[in-house]
XYZ file of C-alpha atoms in Angstrom:
224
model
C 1.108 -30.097 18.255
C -0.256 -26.399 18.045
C 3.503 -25.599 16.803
C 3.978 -28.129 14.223
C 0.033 -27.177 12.655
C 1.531 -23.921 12.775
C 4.243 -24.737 10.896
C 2.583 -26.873 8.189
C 0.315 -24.374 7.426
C 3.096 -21.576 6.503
C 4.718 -24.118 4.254
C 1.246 -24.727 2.836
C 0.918 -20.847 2.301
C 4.044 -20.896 0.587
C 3.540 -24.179 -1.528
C 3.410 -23.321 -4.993
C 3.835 -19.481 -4.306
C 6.380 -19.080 -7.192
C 5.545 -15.453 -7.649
C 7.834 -13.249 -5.304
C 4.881 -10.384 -5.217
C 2.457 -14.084 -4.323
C 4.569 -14.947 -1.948
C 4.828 -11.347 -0.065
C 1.089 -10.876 -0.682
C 0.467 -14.075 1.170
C 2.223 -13.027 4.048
C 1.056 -9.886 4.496
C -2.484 -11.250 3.888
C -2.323 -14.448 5.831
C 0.411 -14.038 8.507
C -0.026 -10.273 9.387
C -3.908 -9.683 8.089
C -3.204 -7.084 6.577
C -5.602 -6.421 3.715
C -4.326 -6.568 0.197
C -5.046 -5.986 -3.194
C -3.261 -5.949 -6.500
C -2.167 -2.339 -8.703
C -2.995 -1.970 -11.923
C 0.183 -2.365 -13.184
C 2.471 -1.688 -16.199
C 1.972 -2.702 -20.138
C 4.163 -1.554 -23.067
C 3.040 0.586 -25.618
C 4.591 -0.246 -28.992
C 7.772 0.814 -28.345
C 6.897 3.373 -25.982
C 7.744 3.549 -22.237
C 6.272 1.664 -19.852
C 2.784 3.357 -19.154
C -0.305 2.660 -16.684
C -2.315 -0.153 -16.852
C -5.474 2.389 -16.319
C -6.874 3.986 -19.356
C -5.209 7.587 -18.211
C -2.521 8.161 -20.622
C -1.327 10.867 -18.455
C -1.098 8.573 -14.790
C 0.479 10.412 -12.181
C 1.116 7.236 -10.667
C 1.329 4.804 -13.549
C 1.225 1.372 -12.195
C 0.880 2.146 -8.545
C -2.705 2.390 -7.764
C -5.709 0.039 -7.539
C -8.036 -0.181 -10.614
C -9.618 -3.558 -11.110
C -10.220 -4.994 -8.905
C -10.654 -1.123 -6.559
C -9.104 -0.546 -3.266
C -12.243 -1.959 -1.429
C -11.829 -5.170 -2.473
C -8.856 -5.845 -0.557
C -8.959 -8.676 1.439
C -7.069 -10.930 3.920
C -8.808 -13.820 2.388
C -5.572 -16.645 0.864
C -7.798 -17.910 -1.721
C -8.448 -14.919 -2.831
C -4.709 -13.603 -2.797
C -3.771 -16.726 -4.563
C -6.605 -15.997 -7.834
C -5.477 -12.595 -7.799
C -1.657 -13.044 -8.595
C -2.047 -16.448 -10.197
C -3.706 -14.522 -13.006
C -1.678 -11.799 -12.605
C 1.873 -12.689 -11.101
C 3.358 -9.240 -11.559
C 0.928 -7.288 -10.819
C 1.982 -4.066 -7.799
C 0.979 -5.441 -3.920
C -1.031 -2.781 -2.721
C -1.816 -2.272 0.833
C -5.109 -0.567 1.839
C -3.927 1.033 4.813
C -6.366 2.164 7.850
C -9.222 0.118 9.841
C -6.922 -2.738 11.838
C -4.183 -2.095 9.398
C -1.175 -0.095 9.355
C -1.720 3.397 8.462
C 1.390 5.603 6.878
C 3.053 9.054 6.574
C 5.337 9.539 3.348
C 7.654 12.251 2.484
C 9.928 12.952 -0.559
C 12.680 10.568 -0.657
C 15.944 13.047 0.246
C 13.767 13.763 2.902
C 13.125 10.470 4.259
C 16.695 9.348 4.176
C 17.767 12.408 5.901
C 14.971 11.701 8.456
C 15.718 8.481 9.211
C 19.042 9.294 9.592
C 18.463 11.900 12.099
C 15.789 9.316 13.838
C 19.014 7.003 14.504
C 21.165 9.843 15.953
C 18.498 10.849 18.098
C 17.036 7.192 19.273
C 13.581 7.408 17.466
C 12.271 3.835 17.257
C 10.985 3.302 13.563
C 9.074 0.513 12.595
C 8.804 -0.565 8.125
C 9.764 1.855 5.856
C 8.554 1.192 2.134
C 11.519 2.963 -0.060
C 10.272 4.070 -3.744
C 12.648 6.666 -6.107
C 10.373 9.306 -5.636
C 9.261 8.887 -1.901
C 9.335 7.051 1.647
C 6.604 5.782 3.300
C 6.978 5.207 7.249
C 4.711 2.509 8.647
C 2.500 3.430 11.571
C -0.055 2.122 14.153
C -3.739 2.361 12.899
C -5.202 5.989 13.372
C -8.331 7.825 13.135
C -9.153 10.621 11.120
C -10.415 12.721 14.576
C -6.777 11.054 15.922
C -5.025 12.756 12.882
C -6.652 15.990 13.052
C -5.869 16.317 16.819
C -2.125 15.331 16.110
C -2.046 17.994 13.247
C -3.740 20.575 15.485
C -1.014 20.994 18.053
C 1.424 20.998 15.685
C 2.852 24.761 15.120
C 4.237 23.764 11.607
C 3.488 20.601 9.790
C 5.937 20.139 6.482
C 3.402 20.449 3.313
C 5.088 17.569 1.664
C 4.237 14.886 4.366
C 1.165 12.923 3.224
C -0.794 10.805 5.336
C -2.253 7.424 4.337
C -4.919 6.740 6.582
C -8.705 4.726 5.935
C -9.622 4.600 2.379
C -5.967 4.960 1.295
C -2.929 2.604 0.289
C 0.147 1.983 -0.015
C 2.851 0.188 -2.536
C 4.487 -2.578 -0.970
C 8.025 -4.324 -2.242
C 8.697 -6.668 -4.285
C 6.664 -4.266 -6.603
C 7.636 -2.468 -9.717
C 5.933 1.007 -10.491
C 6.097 3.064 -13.003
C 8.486 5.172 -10.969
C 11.013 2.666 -10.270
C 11.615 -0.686 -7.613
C 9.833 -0.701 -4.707
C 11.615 -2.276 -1.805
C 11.765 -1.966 2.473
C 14.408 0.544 3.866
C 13.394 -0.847 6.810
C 12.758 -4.292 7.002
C 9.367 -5.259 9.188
C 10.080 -6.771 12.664
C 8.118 -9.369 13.787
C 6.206 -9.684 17.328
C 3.686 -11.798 18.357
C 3.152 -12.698 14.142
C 2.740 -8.980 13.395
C 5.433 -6.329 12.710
C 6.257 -3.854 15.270
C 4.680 -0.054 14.615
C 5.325 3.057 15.885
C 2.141 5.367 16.773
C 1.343 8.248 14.177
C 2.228 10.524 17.182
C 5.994 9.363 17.278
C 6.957 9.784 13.910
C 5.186 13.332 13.117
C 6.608 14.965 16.484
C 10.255 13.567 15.630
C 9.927 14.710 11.864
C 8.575 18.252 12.790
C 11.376 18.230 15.322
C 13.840 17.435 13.464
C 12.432 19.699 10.635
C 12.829 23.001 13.246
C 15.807 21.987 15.099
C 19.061 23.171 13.252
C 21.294 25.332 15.006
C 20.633 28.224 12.280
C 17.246 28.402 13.070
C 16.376 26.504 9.412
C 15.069 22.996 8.667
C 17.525 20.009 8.703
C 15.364 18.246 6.419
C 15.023 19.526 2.582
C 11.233 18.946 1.735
């Protein structure tokens, strides 16, 4: 009985979800809880490029950020998710990352691919990985600040391009469209228990700076 309620209520999720960026909101919202909130998005400008939603003409990020509603209003909650991109079906799926959700270190995109394939060569178990033109982002395990700054700390050499998005940051989830280009999963999430599997922040920064300071010439294998 507990596996056909189950059951019904994913197809309820799902009924009427026409919107691919509703229906990938409502999972992450509803079947992982992670918290979620929609970007501000793109709008044309009289024959212009696409630009920002956000009243910055000069958005380094046009598109990809929260705005209205902000970042702290993201939210597990399905009714919510459902008002949000019912209004606004095309509107970026923004994860705010730290708390009980999944945190994330990004790099330059070169980078990442190279790192990912060195990862596979060398057995590194990665979890998601959010692909953009510009750069990867690697999902991770929920970490602290005091975590972070203990991880950097013994750390000889930390690449200056790796960012971190821990509490109080996000990141841009596929199906969305930025600004910058597609958004889509290099690595496709893998379910266990109803939640995707995630490395710890630990695992991915010691294999990048590894595999950063490893080549046999004494240089970095990865361009950042």
């Amino acid at each position: 009985m507990r596996e056909i309620l189950g059951r019904r209520r994913k197809f309820s999720l799902r009924r009427g979800a026409r919107s691919p960026l509703l229906r990938a909101a409502l999972t992450c919202a509803t079947e992982w809880q992670w918290p979620v909130v929609p970007g501000v998005g793109l709008r044309s400008g009289g024959g212009r490029p696409r630009v920002c939603g956000c009243p910055d003409p000069e958005c380094a990020v046009p598109g990809g950020h929260p705005f209205d509603p902000v970042l702290l209003a993201a939210t597990t909650d399905e009714r919510m998710v459902r008002w949000w991109w019912g209004n606004r079906p095309s509107a970026p799926l923004l994860l705010a990352t730290g708390g009980h959700a999944p945190c994330a270190v990004s790099l330059p995109a070169v980078a990442g691919a190279r790192a990912l394939a060195v990862f596979d060569r060398a057995g590194v178990r990665l979890g998601p990985v959010v692909a953009t033109p510009t750069r990867w982002s690697l999902l991770v395990e929920p970490y602290s600040l005091e975590d972070l700054g203990e991880l950097l700390s013994q750390q000889d050499w930390v690449p200056s391009s790796l960012r971190f998005h821990g509490e109080g940051g996000y990141v841009v989830l596929p199906p969305s469209q930025t600004g910058s280009g597609r958004v889509r999963w290099e690595r496709q999430p893998l379910r266990r228990s109803g939640r995707p599997w995630l490395p710890q922040v630990a695992t991915v920064v010691n294999a990048l700076v590894e595999a950063s300071t490893s080549a046999p010439d004494g240089g970095s294998r990865l361009a950042y």
